[in-house]
Amino acid sequence: MSFDYEATTTVNNLNMTLDGSNIGYQRERVEAWARGERVAPIFIDVAWTRRCQAACYFCAAQTQASEGGIITREHAISFLEDSAEIGVLAMNYISDGESTMVPWYAESVERATDLGIQIGAGTNGIATTQPVLERILPRLASFRVNFSAGEKKRYAEIMGLKQAVYDIVIGNIKTAVKIVRDNELACITNMNLVCDPDQSDQLIPFARLAKDLGVHYAIIKHCWVDTHMDGKIAVDYKGYARIEGILKECEALSDENTKIVVKWNKLNHQGERQYSKCFGPPFALQMSGNGLIAPCGPLFNEKWRAFHIGNITQHRFKDIFESERYWEVMKYLGSDEFDPRKRCPSDCMQNLTNKWLYDYLEGKATFPIKAAPANANFLA
């Protein structure tokens, strides 16, 4: 199948890439990489801890345990300073843990943005109370709450939480929306549903709830499947075709205040990778909540230690980035010796970036000529 890399959605009068890849808008760095130069990541997906209050049955983090340290405030600030120095442009605070659980979470948002790094926050919304929101929302590019159901009972079942948490999180989302809209902040508020075809009963309730809460948009995305790995998370990608009508009903609920966005590029590829080399990690890196730097989340697990590059609780990130180890791993992933079709899960954060870069080197992808979207520095 083909991918519409440049598909954008208008949200709050901004064009945003919500179901494609922004790598084509990073021409200078892509061309340097193609010449064989060592380039800094444009984007890093980060967690400050591996802890989480929820126990979502679909969570990829359950397959990603590895040995590591505890990230302290000092480690985090040093990491942010090094990232800014080498040229990282944006980060999502998501990865494999609930970063709002560390006491210096808001400070980490403030410090990153002071350094010129754009931050997108992803959270279960439990700890994002009004005092926290008042500190972070003026700084954030986006604020996303993972809310993978629409009804209280089903929310508790799917996300492994008590039903009372449903009301707490909804209250926090309402507060976030009010702060952003009342103060005309640039932050884009959104909700995220991880779609398992067998849980499709929650799609319409989720879309209606997102509209009622007034977030700028709500995403319905694929469920990660760890094929070629442990097989702990199994979802039949062909099942998405079965619920296509429901997904389109959700989209039709969009209005001028809230867009309901289905990630068709992700849902329709049926878990198949259409490239034989992995080129994405030099541009879009991931860090575990235990400080581990690895090319991607699926390779966090201890059994994939051969791909582990370093740990920010032991070494400065700048030193890790400049190490031969870092570049040996990146080179191997892009070599004929590594085939992601045979060794990787059905999808990953870098999937569409990988595909675009592979097509670019094959002469099948070109740099967009239209203006870059508002979230161009976010490669996930």
mmCIF file of C-alpha atoms in Angstrom:
data_model
loop_
_atom_site.group_PDB
_atom_site.id
_atom_site.type_symbol
_atom_site.label_atom_id
_atom_site.label_comp_id
_atom_site.label_asym_id
_atom_site.label_seq_id
_atom_site.Cartn_x
_atom_site.Cartn_y
_atom_site.Cartn_z
ATOM 1 C CA MET A 1 0.000 0.000 0.000
ATOM 2 C CA SER A 2 1.043 3.627 -0.447
ATOM 3 C CA PHE A 3 1.282 6.182 2.336
ATOM 4 C CA ASP A 4 0.142 9.794 2.261
ATOM 5 C CA TYR A 5 3.152 11.234 4.068
ATOM 6 C CA GLU A 6 2.024 14.824 3.680
ATOM 7 C CA ALA A 7 -1.567 14.465 4.879
ATOM 8 C CA THR A 8 -2.361 17.255 7.308
ATOM 9 C CA THR A 9 -5.339 18.080 9.492
ATOM 10 C CA THR A 10 -6.424 21.609 10.347
ATOM 11 C CA VAL A 11 -6.629 21.908 14.122
ATOM 12 C CA ASN A 12 -7.271 25.219 15.867
ATOM 13 C CA ASN A 13 -6.426 27.002 12.585
ATOM 14 C CA LEU A 14 -3.100 25.150 12.355
ATOM 15 C CA ASN A 15 -2.062 22.547 9.803
ATOM 16 C CA MET A 16 -0.726 19.503 11.646
ATOM 17 C CA THR A 17 0.617 16.116 10.594
ATOM 18 C CA LEU A 18 -1.356 13.591 12.628
ATOM 19 C CA ASP A 19 -1.133 10.535 10.382
ATOM 20 C CA GLY A 20 2.036 10.837 8.338
ATOM 21 C CA SER A 21 5.706 11.706 8.665
ATOM 22 C CA ASN A 22 7.360 15.085 9.128
ATOM 23 C CA ILE A 23 10.839 13.892 8.177
ATOM 24 C CA GLY A 24 10.541 15.406 4.699
ATOM 25 C CA TYR A 25 10.353 18.874 6.240
ATOM 26 C CA GLN A 26 13.828 18.390 7.765
ATOM 27 C CA ARG A 27 15.690 18.769 4.479
ATOM 28 C CA GLU A 28 18.992 20.135 5.779
ATOM 29 C CA ARG A 29 19.505 17.315 8.247
ATOM 30 C CA VAL A 30 18.277 14.603 5.873
ATOM 31 C CA GLU A 31 20.653 15.726 3.136
ATOM 32 C CA ALA A 32 23.554 15.810 5.603
ATOM 33 C CA TRP A 33 22.690 12.264 6.715
ATOM 34 C CA ALA A 34 22.477 11.081 3.098
ATOM 35 C CA ARG A 35 26.013 12.424 2.568
ATOM 36 C CA GLY A 36 27.187 10.242 5.434
ATOM 37 C CA GLU A 37 27.445 12.979 8.051
ATOM 38 C CA ARG A 38 26.612 12.332 11.698
ATOM 39 C CA VAL A 39 23.431 14.222 12.515
ATOM 40 C CA ALA A 40 21.733 14.866 15.843
ATOM 41 C CA PRO A 41 18.219 13.536 16.449
ATOM 42 C CA ILE A 42 15.497 15.988 15.514
ATOM 43 C CA PHE A 43 13.154 14.377 18.009
ATOM 44 C CA ILE A 44 13.437 12.167 21.114
ATOM 45 C CA ASP A 45 10.655 10.244 22.847
ATOM 46 C CA VAL A 46 11.451 10.419 26.569
ATOM 47 C CA ALA A 47 10.252 9.062 29.908
ATOM 48 C CA TRP A 48 11.554 10.145 33.309
ATOM 49 C CA THR A 49 10.395 6.911 34.989
ATOM 50 C CA ARG A 50 9.097 3.462 34.052
ATOM 51 C CA ARG A 51 6.418 3.632 36.739
ATOM 52 C CA CYS A 52 2.752 4.103 35.879
ATOM 53 C CA GLN A 53 -0.493 4.095 37.869
ATOM 54 C CA ALA A 54 -2.368 2.342 35.045
ATOM 55 C CA ALA A 55 -2.071 -1.203 33.701
ATOM 56 C CA CYS A 56 -3.360 -0.937 30.133
ATOM 57 C CA TYR A 57 -3.472 -4.428 28.648
ATOM 58 C CA PHE A 58 -2.105 -3.118 25.330
ATOM 59 C CA CYS A 59 0.845 -1.204 26.806
ATOM 60 C CA ALA A 60 4.091 -1.882 24.949
ATOM 61 C CA ALA A 61 6.103 -1.081 28.091
ATOM 62 C CA GLN A 62 5.233 -4.500 29.521
ATOM 63 C CA THR A 63 7.500 -6.046 26.862
ATOM 64 C CA GLN A 64 10.347 -3.561 27.306
ATOM 65 C CA ALA A 65 11.836 -4.151 30.769
ATOM 66 C CA SER A 66 15.596 -3.729 31.019
ATOM 67 C CA GLU A 67 18.246 -3.092 33.611
ATOM 68 C CA GLY A 68 18.824 0.568 34.267
ATOM 69 C CA GLY A 69 18.970 3.298 36.821
ATOM 70 C CA ILE A 70 16.687 5.853 38.414
ATOM 71 C CA ILE A 71 16.624 9.172 36.595
ATOM 72 C CA THR A 72 17.136 12.022 39.042
ATOM 73 C CA ARG A 73 16.347 15.673 38.489
ATOM 74 C CA GLU A 74 20.057 16.290 37.917
ATOM 75 C CA HIS A 75 20.248 13.547 35.271
ATOM 76 C CA ALA A 76 17.201 14.968 33.505
ATOM 77 C CA ILE A 77 18.431 18.561 33.463
ATOM 78 C CA SER A 78 21.849 17.474 32.155
ATOM 79 C CA PHE A 79 20.125 15.394 29.467
ATOM 80 C CA LEU A 80 18.032 18.369 28.368
ATOM 81 C CA GLU A 81 21.047 20.668 28.287
ATOM 82 C CA ASP A 82 23.042 18.185 26.214
ATOM 83 C CA SER A 83 20.099 17.622 23.863
ATOM 84 C CA ALA A 84 19.766 21.333 23.199
ATOM 85 C CA GLU A 85 23.514 21.662 22.660
ATOM 86 C CA ILE A 86 23.725 18.943 20.004
ATOM 87 C CA GLY A 87 20.626 20.195 18.164
ATOM 88 C CA VAL A 88 17.574 18.235 19.307
ATOM 89 C CA LEU A 89 14.489 20.250 18.345
ATOM 90 C CA ALA A 90 11.570 18.489 20.037
ATOM 91 C CA MET A 91 10.635 15.821 22.573
ATOM 92 C CA ASN A 92 7.561 13.934 23.647
ATOM 93 C CA TYR A 93 7.378 13.029 27.307
ATOM 94 C CA ILE A 94 5.781 9.618 26.698
ATOM 95 C CA SER A 95 7.983 6.551 26.014
ATOM 96 C CA ASP A 96 7.610 3.684 28.527
ATOM 97 C CA GLY A 97 6.516 5.426 31.722
ATOM 98 C CA GLU A 98 4.235 8.028 33.303
ATOM 99 C CA SER A 99 6.607 10.972 33.657
ATOM 100 C CA THR A 100 4.126 13.040 35.655
ATOM 101 C CA MET A 101 4.951 10.781 38.619
ATOM 102 C CA VAL A 102 8.336 12.434 39.195
ATOM 103 C CA PRO A 103 8.203 15.507 41.478
ATOM 104 C CA TRP A 104 10.234 17.658 39.079
ATOM 105 C CA TYR A 105 8.026 16.968 36.030
ATOM 106 C CA ALA A 106 6.799 20.550 35.579
ATOM 107 C CA GLU A 107 10.320 21.864 36.050
ATOM 108 C CA SER A 108 11.539 19.544 33.285
ATOM 109 C CA VAL A 109 9.005 21.076 30.893
ATOM 110 C CA GLU A 110 10.064 24.578 31.879
ATOM 111 C CA ARG A 111 13.772 23.834 31.557
ATOM 112 C CA ALA A 112 13.405 22.151 28.169
ATOM 113 C CA THR A 113 11.441 25.012 26.684
ATOM 114 C CA ASP A 114 13.858 27.564 28.163
ATOM 115 C CA LEU A 115 16.548 25.703 26.205
ATOM 116 C CA GLY A 116 14.524 25.971 22.996
ATOM 117 C CA ILE A 117 13.256 22.384 22.857
ATOM 118 C CA GLN A 118 9.589 21.966 21.939
ATOM 119 C CA ILE A 119 7.751 19.607 24.281
ATOM 120 C CA GLY A 120 4.687 17.467 23.751
ATOM 121 C CA ALA A 121 3.258 15.829 26.871
ATOM 122 C CA GLY A 122 1.575 12.439 26.860
ATOM 123 C CA THR A 123 -0.017 11.261 30.099
ATOM 124 C CA ASN A 124 -2.782 9.198 31.637
ATOM 125 C CA GLY A 125 -3.969 12.471 33.166
ATOM 126 C CA ILE A 126 -4.163 11.271 36.758
ATOM 127 C CA ALA A 127 -1.499 13.560 38.220
ATOM 128 C CA THR A 128 -2.034 16.565 35.942
ATOM 129 C CA THR A 129 -3.902 18.637 38.503
ATOM 130 C CA GLN A 130 -4.607 22.344 38.083
ATOM 131 C CA PRO A 131 -1.339 23.567 39.697
ATOM 132 C CA VAL A 132 0.674 21.335 37.358
ATOM 133 C CA LEU A 133 -1.372 22.336 34.319
ATOM 134 C CA GLU A 134 -0.980 26.028 35.072
ATOM 135 C CA ARG A 135 2.793 25.585 34.954
ATOM 136 C CA ILE A 136 3.118 23.354 31.907
ATOM 137 C CA LEU A 137 0.343 24.341 29.477
ATOM 138 C CA PRO A 138 1.814 27.772 28.610
ATOM 139 C CA ARG A 139 5.027 25.927 27.665
ATOM 140 C CA LEU A 140 3.738 22.863 25.822
ATOM 141 C CA ALA A 141 3.251 22.391 22.103
ATOM 142 C CA SER A 142 0.664 19.714 22.859
ATOM 143 C CA PHE A 143 -1.012 18.030 25.808
ATOM 144 C CA ARG A 144 -2.317 14.515 25.188
ATOM 145 C CA VAL A 145 -4.238 12.230 27.523
ATOM 146 C CA ASN A 146 -4.345 8.509 26.821
ATOM 147 C CA PHE A 147 -8.001 7.679 27.383
ATOM 148 C CA SER A 148 -8.675 4.409 25.597
ATOM 149 C CA ALA A 149 -12.410 4.123 26.223
ATOM 150 C CA GLY A 150 -15.469 6.314 26.459
ATOM 151 C CA GLU A 151 -17.490 4.699 29.241
ATOM 152 C CA LYS A 152 -16.456 4.507 32.886
ATOM 153 C CA LYS A 153 -16.722 0.744 33.382
ATOM 154 C CA ARG A 154 -14.939 -0.086 30.143
ATOM 155 C CA TYR A 155 -12.282 2.566 30.838
ATOM 156 C CA ALA A 156 -11.451 0.809 34.101
ATOM 157 C CA GLU A 157 -11.326 -2.594 32.410
ATOM 158 C CA ILE A 158 -9.163 -1.517 29.472
ATOM 159 C CA MET A 159 -6.772 0.731 31.363
ATOM 160 C CA GLY A 160 -6.448 -1.328 34.529
ATOM 161 C CA LEU A 161 -7.695 1.407 36.845
ATOM 162 C CA LYS A 162 -10.507 1.893 39.342
ATOM 163 C CA GLN A 163 -13.678 3.458 37.970
ATOM 164 C CA ALA A 164 -13.234 6.487 40.242
ATOM 165 C CA VAL A 165 -10.123 7.460 38.275
ATOM 166 C CA TYR A 166 -12.310 8.054 35.207
ATOM 167 C CA ASP A 167 -13.919 11.060 36.889
ATOM 168 C CA ILE A 168 -10.589 12.391 38.170
ATOM 169 C CA VAL A 169 -9.037 12.339 34.709
ATOM 170 C CA ILE A 170 -12.083 13.873 33.042
ATOM 171 C CA GLY A 171 -11.932 16.675 35.595
ATOM 172 C CA ASN A 172 -8.272 17.271 34.760
ATOM 173 C CA ILE A 173 -8.986 17.296 31.021
ATOM 174 C CA LYS A 174 -11.757 19.853 31.546
ATOM 175 C CA THR A 175 -9.338 22.009 33.536
ATOM 176 C CA ALA A 176 -6.688 21.753 30.820
ATOM 177 C CA VAL A 177 -9.136 22.712 28.073
ATOM 178 C CA LYS A 178 -10.399 25.685 30.098
ATOM 179 C CA ILE A 179 -6.886 26.972 30.843
ATOM 180 C CA VAL A 180 -5.838 26.693 27.203
ATOM 181 C CA ARG A 181 -8.963 28.251 25.732
ATOM 182 C CA ASP A 182 -9.422 30.985 28.365
ATOM 183 C CA ASN A 183 -5.811 32.105 28.001
ATOM 184 C CA GLU A 184 -5.613 31.523 24.231
ATOM 185 C CA LEU A 185 -2.540 29.352 24.681
ATOM 186 C CA ALA A 186 -0.763 27.794 21.714
ATOM 187 C CA CYS A 187 -0.881 24.327 23.304
ATOM 188 C CA ILE A 188 -3.000 21.802 21.393
ATOM 189 C CA THR A 189 -5.118 19.612 23.688
ATOM 190 C CA ASN A 190 -5.976 16.115 22.569
ATOM 191 C CA MET A 191 -7.005 12.636 23.637
ATOM 192 C CA ASN A 192 -5.679 9.305 22.415
ATOM 193 C CA LEU A 193 -7.464 5.979 22.050
ATOM 194 C CA VAL A 194 -5.420 2.865 21.281
ATOM 195 C CA CYS A 195 -7.742 0.868 19.062
ATOM 196 C CA ASP A 196 -8.023 -2.887 19.374
ATOM 197 C CA PRO A 197 -10.657 -4.112 16.883
ATOM 198 C CA ASP A 198 -12.098 -6.308 19.634
ATOM 199 C CA GLN A 199 -12.772 -3.214 21.788
ATOM 200 C CA SER A 200 -14.614 -1.295 19.062
ATOM 201 C CA ASP A 201 -17.643 -0.780 21.315
ATOM 202 C CA GLN A 202 -15.746 2.164 22.845
ATOM 203 C CA LEU A 203 -14.999 4.084 19.644
ATOM 204 C CA ILE A 204 -18.227 6.087 19.369
ATOM 205 C CA PRO A 205 -18.428 6.773 23.141
ATOM 206 C CA PHE A 206 -14.809 7.968 23.062
ATOM 207 C CA ALA A 207 -15.398 10.304 20.113
ATOM 208 C CA ARG A 208 -18.515 11.770 21.737
ATOM 209 C CA LEU A 209 -16.712 12.236 25.044
ATOM 210 C CA ALA A 210 -13.821 14.047 23.357
ATOM 211 C CA LYS A 211 -16.298 16.420 21.719
ATOM 212 C CA ASP A 212 -18.093 17.024 25.005
ATOM 213 C CA LEU A 213 -14.797 17.837 26.721
ATOM 214 C CA GLY A 214 -13.799 20.231 23.950
ATOM 215 C CA VAL A 215 -10.253 19.029 23.232
ATOM 216 C CA HIS A 216 -8.828 20.274 19.944
ATOM 217 C CA TYR A 217 -8.673 16.768 18.529
ATOM 218 C CA ALA A 218 -8.963 13.100 19.436
ATOM 219 C CA ILE A 219 -6.797 10.411 17.854
ATOM 220 C CA ILE A 220 -7.816 6.826 17.185
ATOM 221 C CA LYS A 221 -4.647 4.860 16.532
ATOM 222 C CA HIS A 222 -3.392 1.327 16.015
ATOM 223 C CA CYS A 223 -2.490 -1.110 18.759
ATOM 224 C CA TRP A 224 1.191 -2.021 18.862
ATOM 225 C CA VAL A 225 1.844 -5.712 18.210
ATOM 226 C CA ASP A 226 5.148 -7.352 19.161
ATOM 227 C CA THR A 227 5.496 -9.734 16.235
ATOM 228 C CA HIS A 228 8.981 -11.247 15.819
ATOM 229 C CA MET A 229 9.565 -10.569 19.526
ATOM 230 C CA ASP A 230 7.765 -12.088 22.526
ATOM 231 C CA GLY A 231 4.234 -12.307 21.159
ATOM 232 C CA LYS A 232 2.721 -11.014 24.410
ATOM 233 C CA ILE A 233 0.564 -8.440 22.620
ATOM 234 C CA ALA A 234 -1.401 -9.914 19.726
ATOM 235 C CA VAL A 235 -3.895 -7.962 17.646
ATOM 236 C CA ASP A 236 -5.155 -8.983 14.223
ATOM 237 C CA TYR A 237 -4.480 -5.980 11.986
ATOM 238 C CA LYS A 238 -6.930 -7.325 9.430
ATOM 239 C CA GLY A 239 -9.612 -6.744 12.036
ATOM 240 C CA TYR A 240 -9.435 -3.009 11.420
ATOM 241 C CA ALA A 241 -11.163 -3.506 8.068
ATOM 242 C CA ARG A 242 -14.073 -5.047 9.966
ATOM 243 C CA ILE A 243 -14.666 -1.844 11.949
ATOM 244 C CA GLU A 244 -14.022 0.653 9.158
ATOM 245 C CA GLY A 245 -17.638 1.813 9.213
ATOM 246 C CA ILE A 246 -17.495 2.623 12.930
ATOM 247 C CA LEU A 247 -14.219 4.500 12.471
ATOM 248 C CA LYS A 248 -15.780 6.621 9.734
ATOM 249 C CA GLU A 249 -18.757 7.326 12.002
ATOM 250 C CA CYS A 250 -16.293 8.651 14.558
ATOM 251 C CA GLU A 251 -14.653 10.931 12.002
ATOM 252 C CA ALA A 252 -18.062 12.246 10.980
ATOM 253 C CA LEU A 253 -18.581 13.535 14.529
ATOM 254 C CA SER A 254 -15.864 16.150 13.958
ATOM 255 C CA ASP A 255 -16.870 19.790 14.223
ATOM 256 C CA GLU A 256 -15.100 23.162 14.243
ATOM 257 C CA ASN A 257 -14.041 22.736 17.873
ATOM 258 C CA THR A 258 -12.949 19.087 17.959
ATOM 259 C CA LYS A 259 -11.551 16.930 15.163
ATOM 260 C CA ILE A 260 -11.822 13.159 15.422
ATOM 261 C CA VAL A 261 -8.804 11.768 13.576
ATOM 262 C CA VAL A 262 -8.309 8.139 12.574
ATOM 263 C CA LYS A 263 -4.743 7.083 11.767
ATOM 264 C CA TRP A 264 -5.605 5.307 8.532
ATOM 265 C CA ASN A 265 -1.958 5.044 7.446
ATOM 266 C CA LYS A 266 -1.235 3.082 10.596
ATOM 267 C CA LEU A 267 -4.415 0.991 10.583
ATOM 268 C CA ASN A 268 -4.390 0.003 6.921
ATOM 269 C CA HIS A 269 -0.861 -1.323 6.498
ATOM 270 C CA GLN A 270 -1.870 -4.568 8.286
ATOM 271 C CA GLY A 271 1.386 -4.767 10.203
ATOM 272 C CA GLU A 272 3.572 -5.069 7.106
ATOM 273 C CA ARG A 273 6.761 -3.052 6.679
ATOM 274 C CA GLN A 274 7.558 -1.990 3.121
ATOM 275 C CA TYR A 275 11.261 -1.392 3.599
ATOM 276 C CA SER A 276 14.238 -3.606 4.396
ATOM 277 C CA LYS A 277 16.462 -1.210 6.369
ATOM 278 C CA CYS A 278 15.896 0.919 9.454
ATOM 279 C CA PHE A 279 16.967 4.534 8.894
ATOM 280 C CA GLY A 280 14.715 6.355 11.374
ATOM 281 C CA PRO A 281 16.516 6.229 14.753
ATOM 282 C CA PRO A 282 19.249 8.790 13.924
ATOM 283 C CA PHE A 283 16.397 11.289 13.505
ATOM 284 C CA ALA A 284 13.865 9.957 16.038
ATOM 285 C CA LEU A 285 15.463 8.385 19.093
ATOM 286 C CA GLN A 286 13.905 6.891 22.225
ATOM 287 C CA MET A 287 14.886 6.866 25.898
ATOM 288 C CA SER A 288 13.466 4.531 28.527
ATOM 289 C CA GLY A 289 12.340 5.753 31.920
ATOM 290 C CA ASN A 290 15.349 3.986 33.441
ATOM 291 C CA GLY A 291 17.739 6.197 31.461
ATOM 292 C CA LEU A 292 18.508 3.695 28.693
ATOM 293 C CA ILE A 293 19.258 5.170 25.273
ATOM 294 C CA ALA A 294 18.281 2.740 22.512
ATOM 295 C CA PRO A 295 17.283 3.143 18.865
ATOM 296 C CA CYS A 296 13.631 2.456 19.654
ATOM 297 C CA GLY A 297 11.239 1.257 22.326
ATOM 298 C CA PRO A 298 10.891 -2.290 20.947
ATOM 299 C CA LEU A 299 14.632 -2.737 21.567
ATOM 300 C CA PHE A 300 14.519 -1.588 25.216
ATOM 301 C CA ASN A 301 14.107 -5.131 26.540
ATOM 302 C CA GLU A 302 17.189 -6.675 28.147
ATOM 303 C CA LYS A 303 17.223 -9.469 25.556
ATOM 304 C CA TRP A 304 18.083 -6.825 22.923
ATOM 305 C CA ARG A 305 21.095 -5.622 24.880
ATOM 306 C CA ALA A 306 23.230 -5.738 21.726
ATOM 307 C CA PHE A 307 21.343 -2.616 20.578
ATOM 308 C CA HIS A 308 21.636 -0.694 23.852
ATOM 309 C CA ILE A 309 23.806 2.396 23.452
ATOM 310 C CA GLY A 310 24.209 3.947 26.887
ATOM 311 C CA ASN A 311 22.406 5.249 29.955
ATOM 312 C CA ILE A 312 22.048 8.864 31.061
ATOM 313 C CA THR A 313 22.256 7.824 34.722
ATOM 314 C CA GLN A 314 25.826 6.711 34.014
ATOM 315 C CA HIS A 315 27.065 8.998 31.231
ATOM 316 C CA ARG A 316 26.227 12.431 29.843
ATOM 317 C CA PHE A 317 23.961 12.224 26.813
ATOM 318 C CA LYS A 318 26.355 14.300 24.725
ATOM 319 C CA ASP A 319 29.086 11.734 25.371
ATOM 320 C CA ILE A 320 26.711 8.906 24.442
ATOM 321 C CA PHE A 321 25.756 10.679 21.211
ATOM 322 C CA GLU A 322 29.393 11.283 20.275
ATOM 323 C CA SER A 323 30.500 7.731 21.115
ATOM 324 C CA GLU A 324 31.479 5.199 18.480
ATOM 325 C CA ARG A 325 28.984 2.820 20.068
ATOM 326 C CA TYR A 326 26.094 5.134 19.145
ATOM 327 C CA TRP A 327 27.106 5.251 15.506
ATOM 328 C CA GLU A 328 27.939 1.552 15.278
ATOM 329 C CA VAL A 329 24.364 0.708 16.290
ATOM 330 C CA MET A 330 22.858 3.237 13.872
ATOM 331 C CA LYS A 331 25.039 1.958 11.037
ATOM 332 C CA TYR A 332 24.063 -1.648 11.724
ATOM 333 C CA LEU A 333 20.330 -0.855 11.646
ATOM 334 C CA GLY A 334 20.734 0.717 8.212
ATOM 335 C CA SER A 335 22.846 -2.127 6.829
ATOM 336 C CA ASP A 336 21.970 -5.219 4.813
ATOM 337 C CA GLU A 337 22.488 -7.267 7.982
ATOM 338 C CA PHE A 338 19.346 -5.916 9.678
ATOM 339 C CA ASP A 339 15.931 -6.462 8.100
ATOM 340 C CA PRO A 340 13.077 -4.890 10.121
ATOM 341 C CA ARG A 341 10.536 -6.973 8.217
ATOM 342 C CA LYS A 342 11.924 -10.060 9.951
ATOM 343 C CA ARG A 343 13.222 -8.716 13.253
ATOM 344 C CA CYS A 344 10.847 -5.965 14.353
ATOM 345 C CA PRO A 345 7.258 -5.698 15.613
ATOM 346 C CA SER A 346 4.403 -4.873 13.278
ATOM 347 C CA ASP A 347 4.764 -1.157 13.892
ATOM 348 C CA CYS A 348 6.924 1.323 15.759
ATOM 349 C CA MET A 349 7.267 5.034 16.393
ATOM 350 C CA GLN A 350 9.707 5.374 13.494
ATOM 351 C CA ASN A 351 7.724 3.336 10.947
ATOM 352 C CA LEU A 352 6.589 6.087 8.568
ATOM 353 C CA THR A 353 9.871 7.957 9.010
ATOM 354 C CA ASN A 354 11.696 4.749 8.083
ATOM 355 C CA LYS A 355 9.512 4.321 5.014
ATOM 356 C CA TRP A 356 10.014 7.899 3.814
ATOM 357 C CA LEU A 357 13.810 7.735 4.254
ATOM 358 C CA TYR A 358 13.980 4.368 2.490
ATOM 359 C CA ASP A 359 11.912 5.744 -0.391
ATOM 360 C CA TYR A 360 14.042 8.913 -0.473
ATOM 361 C CA LEU A 361 17.243 6.915 -0.975
ATOM 362 C CA GLU A 362 15.455 4.880 -3.645
ATOM 363 C CA GLY A 363 14.407 8.071 -5.441
ATOM 364 C CA LYS A 364 10.729 7.525 -4.656
ATOM 365 C CA ALA A 365 10.179 10.305 -2.092
ATOM 366 C CA THR A 366 10.896 14.006 -2.433
ATOM 367 C CA PHE A 367 10.933 16.929 -0.046
ATOM 368 C CA PRO A 368 7.525 18.632 0.276
ATOM 369 C CA ILE A 369 7.192 22.012 -1.377
ATOM 370 C CA LYS A 370 4.295 23.177 0.774
ATOM 371 C CA ALA A 371 4.746 25.004 4.061
ATOM 372 C CA ALA A 372 5.794 22.874 7.010
ATOM 373 C CA PRO A 373 3.036 21.948 9.483
ATOM 374 C CA ALA A 374 2.949 23.420 12.978
ATOM 375 C CA ASN A 375 4.308 20.193 14.485
ATOM 376 C CA ALA A 376 7.082 19.655 11.908
ATOM 377 C CA ASN A 377 9.725 18.897 14.544
ATOM 378 C CA PHE A 378 7.719 16.047 16.048
ATOM 379 C CA LEU A 379 8.530 12.779 14.286
ATOM 380 C CA ALA A 380 5.969 10.679 16.155
#
